[in-house]
PDB file of C-alpha atoms in Angstrom:
ATOM      1  CA  UNK J   1     -44.102 -49.018-130.782  1.00  0.00           C
ATOM      2  CA  UNK J   2     -41.079 -50.978-129.609  1.00  0.00           C
ATOM      3  CA  UNK J   3     -38.886 -48.804-127.374  1.00  0.00           C
ATOM      4  CA  UNK J   4     -35.159 -49.550-127.198  1.00  0.00           C
ATOM      5  CA  UNK J   5     -33.175 -48.542-124.105  1.00  0.00           C
ATOM      6  CA  UNK J   6     -29.380 -48.513-124.352  1.00  0.00           C
ATOM      7  CA  UNK J   7     -26.981 -48.611-121.435  1.00  0.00           C
ATOM      8  CA  UNK J   8     -24.766 -47.114-120.302  1.00  0.00           C
ATOM      9  CA  UNK J   9     -25.281 -43.649-121.743  1.00  0.00           C
ATOM     10  CA  UNK J  10     -21.529 -43.065-121.729  1.00  0.00           C
ATOM     11  CA  UNK J  11     -18.748 -45.633-121.435  1.00  0.00           C
ATOM     12  CA  UNK J  12     -15.204 -44.481-120.657  1.00  0.00           C
ATOM     13  CA  UNK J  13     -12.506 -47.013-121.525  1.00  0.00           C
ATOM     14  CA  UNK J  14      -8.902 -47.158-122.727  1.00  0.00           C
ATOM     15  CA  UNK J  15      -7.582 -48.609-126.007  1.00  0.00           C
ATOM     16  CA  UNK J  16      -7.039 -52.348-125.656  1.00  0.00           C
ATOM     17  CA  UNK J  17      -9.866 -52.781-123.154  1.00  0.00           C
ATOM     18  CA  UNK J  18     -13.109 -54.696-123.755  1.00  0.00           C
ATOM     19  CA  UNK J  19     -16.356 -52.777-124.283  1.00  0.00           C
ATOM     20  CA  UNK J  20     -19.812 -54.170-123.560  1.00  0.00           C
ATOM     21  CA  UNK J  21     -22.858 -52.190-124.699  1.00  0.00           C
ATOM     22  CA  UNK J  22     -26.426 -53.164-123.876  1.00  0.00           C
ATOM     23  CA  UNK J  23     -29.736 -52.694-125.702  1.00  0.00           C
ATOM     24  CA  UNK J  24     -33.053 -53.698-124.137  1.00  0.00           C
ATOM     25  CA  UNK J  25     -36.349 -53.782-126.036  1.00  0.00           C
ATOM     26  CA  UNK J  26     -39.767 -53.096-124.534  1.00  0.00           C
ATOM     27  CA  UNK J  27     -41.083 -56.201-126.279  1.00  0.00           C
ATOM     28  CA  UNK J  28     -39.577 -59.066-128.230  1.00  0.00           C
ATOM     29  CA  UNK J  29     -37.990 -58.147-131.565  1.00  0.00           C
ATOM     30  CA  UNK J  30     -38.803 -61.527-133.010  1.00  0.00           C
ATOM     31  CA  UNK J  31     -36.124 -63.566-134.722  1.00  0.00           C
ATOM     32  CA  UNK J  32     -33.387 -61.138-133.712  1.00  0.00           C
ATOM     33  CA  UNK J  33     -34.298 -58.262-136.014  1.00  0.00           C
ATOM     34  CA  UNK J  34     -31.731 -56.136-134.214  1.00  0.00           C
ATOM     35  CA  UNK J  35     -28.917 -54.089-135.730  1.00  0.00           C
ATOM     36  CA  UNK J  36     -26.044 -52.015-134.373  1.00  0.00           C
ATOM     37  CA  UNK J  37     -24.616 -48.876-135.971  1.00  0.00           C
ATOM     38  CA  UNK J  38     -21.500 -46.808-135.298  1.00  0.00           C
ATOM     39  CA  UNK J  39     -21.503 -43.050-135.840  1.00  0.00           C
ATOM     40  CA  UNK J  40     -18.531 -40.715-135.655  1.00  0.00           C
ATOM     41  CA  UNK J  41     -18.865 -36.896-135.458  1.00  0.00           C
ATOM     42  CA  UNK J  42     -19.915 -35.345-138.744  1.00  0.00           C
ATOM     43  CA  UNK J  43     -20.396 -38.728-140.406  1.00  0.00           C
ATOM     44  CA  UNK J  44     -23.349 -40.870-141.393  1.00  0.00           C
ATOM     45  CA  UNK J  45     -24.070 -44.006-139.375  1.00  0.00           C
ATOM     46  CA  UNK J  46     -22.339 -47.223-140.431  1.00  0.00           C
ATOM     47  CA  UNK J  47     -23.963 -50.632-140.124  1.00  0.00           C
ATOM     48  CA  UNK J  48     -21.927 -52.922-137.863  1.00  0.00           C
ATOM     49  CA  UNK J  49     -24.180 -55.868-137.015  1.00  0.00           C
ATOM     50  CA  UNK J  50     -27.537 -57.225-138.156  1.00  0.00           C
ATOM     51  CA  UNK J  51     -29.667 -60.170-137.133  1.00  0.00           C
ATOM     52  CA  UNK J  52     -28.236 -59.523-133.646  1.00  0.00           C
ATOM     53  CA  UNK J  53     -24.992 -61.421-134.330  1.00  0.00           C
ATOM     54  CA  UNK J  54     -24.037 -61.133-138.008  1.00  0.00           C
ATOM     55  CA  UNK J  55     -21.235 -58.744-138.934  1.00  0.00           C
ATOM     56  CA  UNK J  56     -21.851 -56.416-141.864  1.00  0.00           C
ATOM     57  CA  UNK J  57     -19.461 -56.332-144.797  1.00  0.00           C
ATOM     58  CA  UNK J  58     -15.975 -55.180-143.854  1.00  0.00           C
ATOM     59  CA  UNK J  59     -16.542 -55.081-140.096  1.00  0.00           C
ATOM     60  CA  UNK J  60     -13.545 -56.454-138.149  1.00  0.00           C
ATOM     61  CA  UNK J  61     -14.017 -59.527-135.995  1.00  0.00           C
ATOM     62  CA  UNK J  62     -13.283 -57.665-132.764  1.00  0.00           C
ATOM     63  CA  UNK J  63     -16.939 -56.620-133.026  1.00  0.00           C
ATOM     64  CA  UNK J  64     -19.491 -59.217-131.965  1.00  0.00           C
ATOM     65  CA  UNK J  65     -23.181 -59.194-131.142  1.00  0.00           C
ATOM     66  CA  UNK J  66     -25.371 -61.460-129.097  1.00  0.00           C
ATOM     67  CA  UNK J  67     -28.823 -61.723-127.582  1.00  0.00           C
ATOM     68  CA  UNK J  68     -32.385 -62.529-128.523  1.00  0.00           C
ATOM     69  CA  UNK J  69     -35.910 -61.555-127.581  1.00  0.00           C
ATOM     70  CA  UNK J  70     -35.533 -58.336-125.599  1.00  0.00           C
ATOM     71  CA  UNK J  71     -31.873 -58.264-124.464  1.00  0.00           C
ATOM     72  CA  UNK J  72     -28.960 -57.661-126.797  1.00  0.00           C
ATOM     73  CA  UNK J  73     -25.260 -56.916-126.400  1.00  0.00           C
ATOM     74  CA  UNK J  74     -22.560 -55.449-128.625  1.00  0.00           C
ATOM     75  CA  UNK J  75     -19.038 -56.398-127.563  1.00  0.00           C
ATOM     76  CA  UNK J  76     -15.799 -54.898-128.820  1.00  0.00           C
ATOM     77  CA  UNK J  77     -13.074 -57.266-127.683  1.00  0.00           C
ATOM     78  CA  UNK J  78     -10.039 -54.965-127.805  1.00  0.00           C
ATOM     79  CA  UNK J  79     -10.689 -51.306-128.392  1.00  0.00           C
ATOM     80  CA  UNK J  80      -8.797 -49.572-131.178  1.00  0.00           C
ATOM     81  CA  UNK J  81      -8.494 -45.759-131.283  1.00  0.00           C
ATOM     82  CA  UNK J  82     -10.949 -45.608-134.213  1.00  0.00           C
ATOM     83  CA  UNK J  83     -13.673 -47.406-132.213  1.00  0.00           C
ATOM     84  CA  UNK J  84     -14.430 -44.415-130.002  1.00  0.00           C
ATOM     85  CA  UNK J  85     -17.764 -43.188-131.315  1.00  0.00           C
ATOM     86  CA  UNK J  86     -21.490 -43.312-130.611  1.00  0.00           C
ATOM     87  CA  UNK J  87     -23.254 -46.656-131.018  1.00  0.00           C
ATOM     88  CA  UNK J  88     -26.963 -47.129-131.736  1.00  0.00           C
ATOM     89  CA  UNK J  89     -29.098 -50.232-131.726  1.00  0.00           C
ATOM     90  CA  UNK J  90     -32.109 -50.465-134.053  1.00  0.00           C
ATOM     91  CA  UNK J  91     -34.999 -52.886-134.217  1.00  0.00           C
ATOM     92  CA  UNK J  92     -36.608 -53.661-137.562  1.00  0.00           C
ATOM     93  CA  UNK J  93     -39.083 -56.277-136.413  1.00  0.00           C
ATOM     94  CA  UNK J  94     -42.088 -53.964-136.091  1.00  0.00           C
ATOM     95  CA  UNK J  95     -41.503 -50.849-138.170  1.00  0.00           C
ATOM     96  CA  UNK J  96     -38.175 -49.359-137.072  1.00  0.00           C
ATOM     97  CA  UNK J  97     -36.890 -47.656-133.932  1.00  0.00           C
ATOM     98  CA  UNK J  98     -33.460 -46.642-132.664  1.00  0.00           C
ATOM     99  CA  UNK J  99     -32.113 -46.663-129.158  1.00  0.00           C
ATOM    100  CA  UNK J 100     -30.900 -43.360-127.716  1.00  0.00           C
ATOM    101  CA  UNK J 101     -27.229 -44.267-128.194  1.00  0.00           C
ATOM    102  CA  UNK J 102     -24.160 -45.084-126.112  1.00  0.00           C
ATOM    103  CA  UNK J 103     -21.158 -42.786-126.356  1.00  0.00           C
ATOM    104  CA  UNK J 104     -17.881 -44.691-126.127  1.00  0.00           C
ATOM    105  CA  UNK J 105     -15.191 -42.254-125.061  1.00  0.00           C
ATOM    106  CA  UNK J 106     -11.487 -42.489-124.339  1.00  0.00           C
ATOM    107  CA  UNK J 107     -10.670 -42.680-120.647  1.00  0.00           C
TER     108      UNK J 107
ATOM    109  CA  UNK L   1     -20.005 -48.662-155.465  1.00  0.00           C
ATOM    110  CA  UNK L   2     -23.233 -47.705-153.720  1.00  0.00           C
ATOM    111  CA  UNK L   3     -23.762 -43.952-153.584  1.00  0.00           C
ATOM    112  CA  UNK L   4     -26.633 -42.023-152.018  1.00  0.00           C
ATOM    113  CA  UNK L   5     -26.683 -38.242-152.374  1.00  0.00           C
ATOM    114  CA  UNK L   6     -29.342 -36.202-150.600  1.00  0.00           C
ATOM    115  CA  UNK L   7     -30.409 -32.722-151.660  1.00  0.00           C
ATOM    116  CA  UNK L   8     -33.190 -30.227-151.065  1.00  0.00           C
ATOM    117  CA  UNK L   9     -32.480 -29.213-147.493  1.00  0.00           C
ATOM    118  CA  UNK L  10     -32.464 -25.616-146.323  1.00  0.00           C
ATOM    119  CA  UNK L  11     -34.167 -23.011-144.176  1.00  0.00           C
ATOM    120  CA  UNK L  12     -37.969 -23.017-144.108  1.00  0.00           C
ATOM    121  CA  UNK L  13     -40.515 -21.206-141.945  1.00  0.00           C
ATOM    122  CA  UNK L  14     -42.787 -23.077-139.550  1.00  0.00           C
ATOM    123  CA  UNK L  15     -45.816 -24.359-141.428  1.00  0.00           C
ATOM    124  CA  UNK L  16     -43.889 -24.464-144.686  1.00  0.00           C
ATOM    125  CA  UNK L  17     -43.006 -27.313-147.027  1.00  0.00           C
ATOM    126  CA  UNK L  18     -39.850 -28.839-148.431  1.00  0.00           C
ATOM    127  CA  UNK L  19     -39.099 -31.796-150.698  1.00  0.00           C
ATOM    128  CA  UNK L  20     -35.943 -33.805-150.161  1.00  0.00           C
ATOM    129  CA  UNK L  21     -34.398 -35.958-152.884  1.00  0.00           C
ATOM    130  CA  UNK L  22     -31.930 -38.807-152.718  1.00  0.00           C
ATOM    131  CA  UNK L  23     -30.101 -39.809-155.903  1.00  0.00           C
ATOM    132  CA  UNK L  24     -29.003 -43.438-155.823  1.00  0.00           C
ATOM    133  CA  UNK L  25     -26.373 -45.220-157.906  1.00  0.00           C
ATOM    134  CA  UNK L  26     -24.271 -48.367-157.857  1.00  0.00           C
ATOM    135  CA  UNK L  27     -27.077 -50.851-157.211  1.00  0.00           C
ATOM    136  CA  UNK L  28     -30.383 -52.035-158.681  1.00  0.00           C
ATOM    137  CA  UNK L  29     -32.476 -49.301-157.086  1.00  0.00           C
ATOM    138  CA  UNK L  30     -35.885 -50.751-157.965  1.00  0.00           C
ATOM    139  CA  UNK L  31     -35.476 -53.965-155.949  1.00  0.00           C
ATOM    140  CA  UNK L  32     -34.402 -52.449-152.634  1.00  0.00           C
ATOM    141  CA  UNK L  33     -36.448 -50.840-149.928  1.00  0.00           C
ATOM    142  CA  UNK L  34     -35.310 -47.410-148.855  1.00  0.00           C
ATOM    143  CA  UNK L  35     -35.630 -45.337-145.700  1.00  0.00           C
ATOM    144  CA  UNK L  36     -35.312 -41.811-144.371  1.00  0.00           C
ATOM    145  CA  UNK L  37     -33.903 -41.163-140.908  1.00  0.00           C
ATOM    146  CA  UNK L  38     -33.073 -37.893-139.186  1.00  0.00           C
ATOM    147  CA  UNK L  39     -30.867 -36.525-136.438  1.00  0.00           C
ATOM    148  CA  UNK L  40     -31.635 -33.300-134.614  1.00  0.00           C
ATOM    149  CA  UNK L  41     -28.586 -31.218-133.655  1.00  0.00           C
ATOM    150  CA  UNK L  42     -26.701 -32.963-130.846  1.00  0.00           C
ATOM    151  CA  UNK L  43     -29.330 -35.703-130.581  1.00  0.00           C
ATOM    152  CA  UNK L  44     -29.719 -39.344-131.533  1.00  0.00           C
ATOM    153  CA  UNK L  45     -31.045 -41.013-134.653  1.00  0.00           C
ATOM    154  CA  UNK L  46     -34.778 -41.141-135.398  1.00  0.00           C
ATOM    155  CA  UNK L  47     -36.253 -43.349-138.115  1.00  0.00           C
ATOM    156  CA  UNK L  48     -38.717 -41.305-140.198  1.00  0.00           C
ATOM    157  CA  UNK L  49     -40.137 -43.357-143.061  1.00  0.00           C
ATOM    158  CA  UNK L  50     -39.623 -46.374-145.300  1.00  0.00           C
ATOM    159  CA  UNK L  51     -40.788 -47.562-148.711  1.00  0.00           C
ATOM    160  CA  UNK L  52     -40.650 -50.895-150.530  1.00  0.00           C
ATOM    161  CA  UNK L  53     -38.764 -51.407-153.773  1.00  0.00           C
ATOM    162  CA  UNK L  54     -41.890 -51.159-155.915  1.00  0.00           C
ATOM    163  CA  UNK L  55     -43.165 -48.141-153.996  1.00  0.00           C
ATOM    164  CA  UNK L  56     -46.406 -49.804-152.935  1.00  0.00           C
ATOM    165  CA  UNK L  57     -45.731 -50.241-149.214  1.00  0.00           C
ATOM    166  CA  UNK L  58     -44.870 -47.263-147.037  1.00  0.00           C
ATOM    167  CA  UNK L  59     -44.428 -46.730-143.310  1.00  0.00           C
ATOM    168  CA  UNK L  60     -44.046 -43.641-141.128  1.00  0.00           C
ATOM    169  CA  UNK L  61     -43.001 -42.687-137.621  1.00  0.00           C
ATOM    170  CA  UNK L  62     -45.909 -41.365-135.577  1.00  0.00           C
ATOM    171  CA  UNK L  63     -44.120 -38.004-135.299  1.00  0.00           C
ATOM    172  CA  UNK L  64     -44.449 -37.343-139.054  1.00  0.00           C
ATOM    173  CA  UNK L  65     -47.527 -39.352-140.040  1.00  0.00           C
ATOM    174  CA  UNK L  66     -49.994 -37.214-141.996  1.00  0.00           C
ATOM    175  CA  UNK L  67     -47.385 -34.515-142.684  1.00  0.00           C
ATOM    176  CA  UNK L  68     -44.601 -36.313-144.575  1.00  0.00           C
ATOM    177  CA  UNK L  69     -44.916 -38.463-147.714  1.00  0.00           C
ATOM    178  CA  UNK L  70     -42.246 -40.829-148.971  1.00  0.00           C
ATOM    179  CA  UNK L  71     -42.130 -41.767-152.648  1.00  0.00           C
ATOM    180  CA  UNK L  72     -39.714 -42.995-155.276  1.00  0.00           C
ATOM    181  CA  UNK L  73     -39.145 -42.779-159.022  1.00  0.00           C
ATOM    182  CA  UNK L  74     -37.460 -46.001-160.070  1.00  0.00           C
ATOM    183  CA  UNK L  75     -36.932 -44.678-163.604  1.00  0.00           C
ATOM    184  CA  UNK L  76     -34.786 -41.894-162.137  1.00  0.00           C
ATOM    185  CA  UNK L  77     -33.227 -43.938-159.293  1.00  0.00           C
ATOM    186  CA  UNK L  78     -34.436 -41.274-156.887  1.00  0.00           C
ATOM    187  CA  UNK L  79     -36.085 -41.333-153.470  1.00  0.00           C
ATOM    188  CA  UNK L  80     -38.165 -38.413-152.190  1.00  0.00           C
ATOM    189  CA  UNK L  81     -39.517 -37.091-148.917  1.00  0.00           C
ATOM    190  CA  UNK L  82     -42.243 -34.456-149.174  1.00  0.00           C
ATOM    191  CA  UNK L  83     -42.439 -32.587-145.883  1.00  0.00           C
ATOM    192  CA  UNK L  84     -45.473 -30.386-145.146  1.00  0.00           C
ATOM    193  CA  UNK L  85     -46.626 -28.445-142.078  1.00  0.00           C
ATOM    194  CA  UNK L  86     -43.057 -28.277-140.847  1.00  0.00           C
ATOM    195  CA  UNK L  87     -42.361 -27.601-137.189  1.00  0.00           C
ATOM    196  CA  UNK L  88     -39.303 -26.407-135.279  1.00  0.00           C
ATOM    197  CA  UNK L  89     -38.841 -29.946-133.954  1.00  0.00           C
ATOM    198  CA  UNK L  90     -38.380 -31.210-137.535  1.00  0.00           C
ATOM    199  CA  UNK L  91     -35.030 -29.403-137.652  1.00  0.00           C
ATOM    200  CA  UNK L  92     -32.442 -32.105-138.303  1.00  0.00           C
ATOM    201  CA  UNK L  93     -30.007 -33.668-140.712  1.00  0.00           C
ATOM    202  CA  UNK L  94     -32.028 -36.002-142.911  1.00  0.00           C
ATOM    203  CA  UNK L  95     -30.367 -39.170-144.174  1.00  0.00           C
ATOM    204  CA  UNK L  96     -31.550 -41.516-146.877  1.00  0.00           C
ATOM    205  CA  UNK L  97     -30.521 -45.126-146.529  1.00  0.00           C
ATOM    206  CA  UNK L  98     -30.691 -48.320-148.560  1.00  0.00           C
ATOM    207  CA  UNK L  99     -32.139 -51.429-146.986  1.00  0.00           C
ATOM    208  CA  UNK L 100     -31.323 -55.085-147.643  1.00  0.00           C
ATOM    209  CA  UNK L 101     -33.257 -57.417-149.918  1.00  0.00           C
ATOM    210  CA  UNK L 102     -35.415 -58.928-147.193  1.00  0.00           C
ATOM    211  CA  UNK L 103     -38.676 -57.211-146.244  1.00  0.00           C
ATOM    212  CA  UNK L 104     -37.301 -56.773-142.734  1.00  0.00           C
ATOM    213  CA  UNK L 105     -33.836 -55.353-143.220  1.00  0.00           C
ATOM    214  CA  UNK L 106     -31.570 -52.822-141.575  1.00  0.00           C
ATOM    215  CA  UNK L 107     -30.022 -49.965-143.526  1.00  0.00           C
ATOM    216  CA  UNK L 108     -26.692 -51.055-144.975  1.00  0.00           C
ATOM    217  CA  UNK L 109     -25.714 -47.870-146.850  1.00  0.00           C
ATOM    218  CA  UNK L 110     -26.342 -44.261-145.883  1.00  0.00           C
ATOM    219  CA  UNK L 111     -25.986 -40.911-147.597  1.00  0.00           C
ATOM    220  CA  UNK L 112     -24.147 -38.016-145.988  1.00  0.00           C
ATOM    221  CA  UNK L 113     -27.346 -36.178-145.134  1.00  0.00           C
ATOM    222  CA  UNK L 114     -28.994 -32.830-145.857  1.00  0.00           C
ATOM    223  CA  UNK L 115     -29.781 -30.243-143.195  1.00  0.00           C
ATOM    224  CA  UNK L 116     -33.322 -28.980-142.749  1.00  0.00           C
ATOM    225  CA  UNK L 117     -33.803 -25.954-140.497  1.00  0.00           C
ATOM    226  CA  UNK L 118     -37.318 -24.887-139.534  1.00  0.00           C
ATOM    227  CA  UNK L 119     -37.237 -21.380-138.121  1.00  0.00           C
ATOM    228  CA  UNK L 120     -38.830 -17.980-138.557  1.00  0.00           C
TER     229      UNK L 120
END
């Protein structure tokens, strides 16, 4: 089973700042079979990125993804108030697994 | 518009069974793989099971293998999760999700979830 480790566990930033979230896989996830999801309290997850760097439908361009192999990054260039949420990475190269999540909170 | 509506959750005793359903609309259900994921109270997401569009290929997390069975009825546009030998640690909100067209795809649409509580 591929284990995903996200860091940091909690990230405290202010609106307008840049957020960088990390996801590390225990083994290669192949041709970037890595997705990112956003989840707000009481809501279902929403797909943000897939294929490591492709934005899902309707996702604003302040969200970007990068990485390959075992190290991936989600960057939010300028935080908006609605971006404060929990973010999960997921690999779908070998079955599926989620990381434990990064909580992005307002500083 | 893609819609996924889960049902069938509730309170069940340890060792009991429950069948979840997910009614799908707004897309060609029979050509898309589908998944179940869950989230224990206050915890992160856990992928549970997946099934191909034709229902032939299935996959399970080790934590539920041998106890849960995923299936689908393409004539009814409905996804199922049969859960047997339930344990307290199966308590969670269960989400159904639609995958993309490729065999290896993330979940691009999610239902709002149904709560399963396993307790005596």
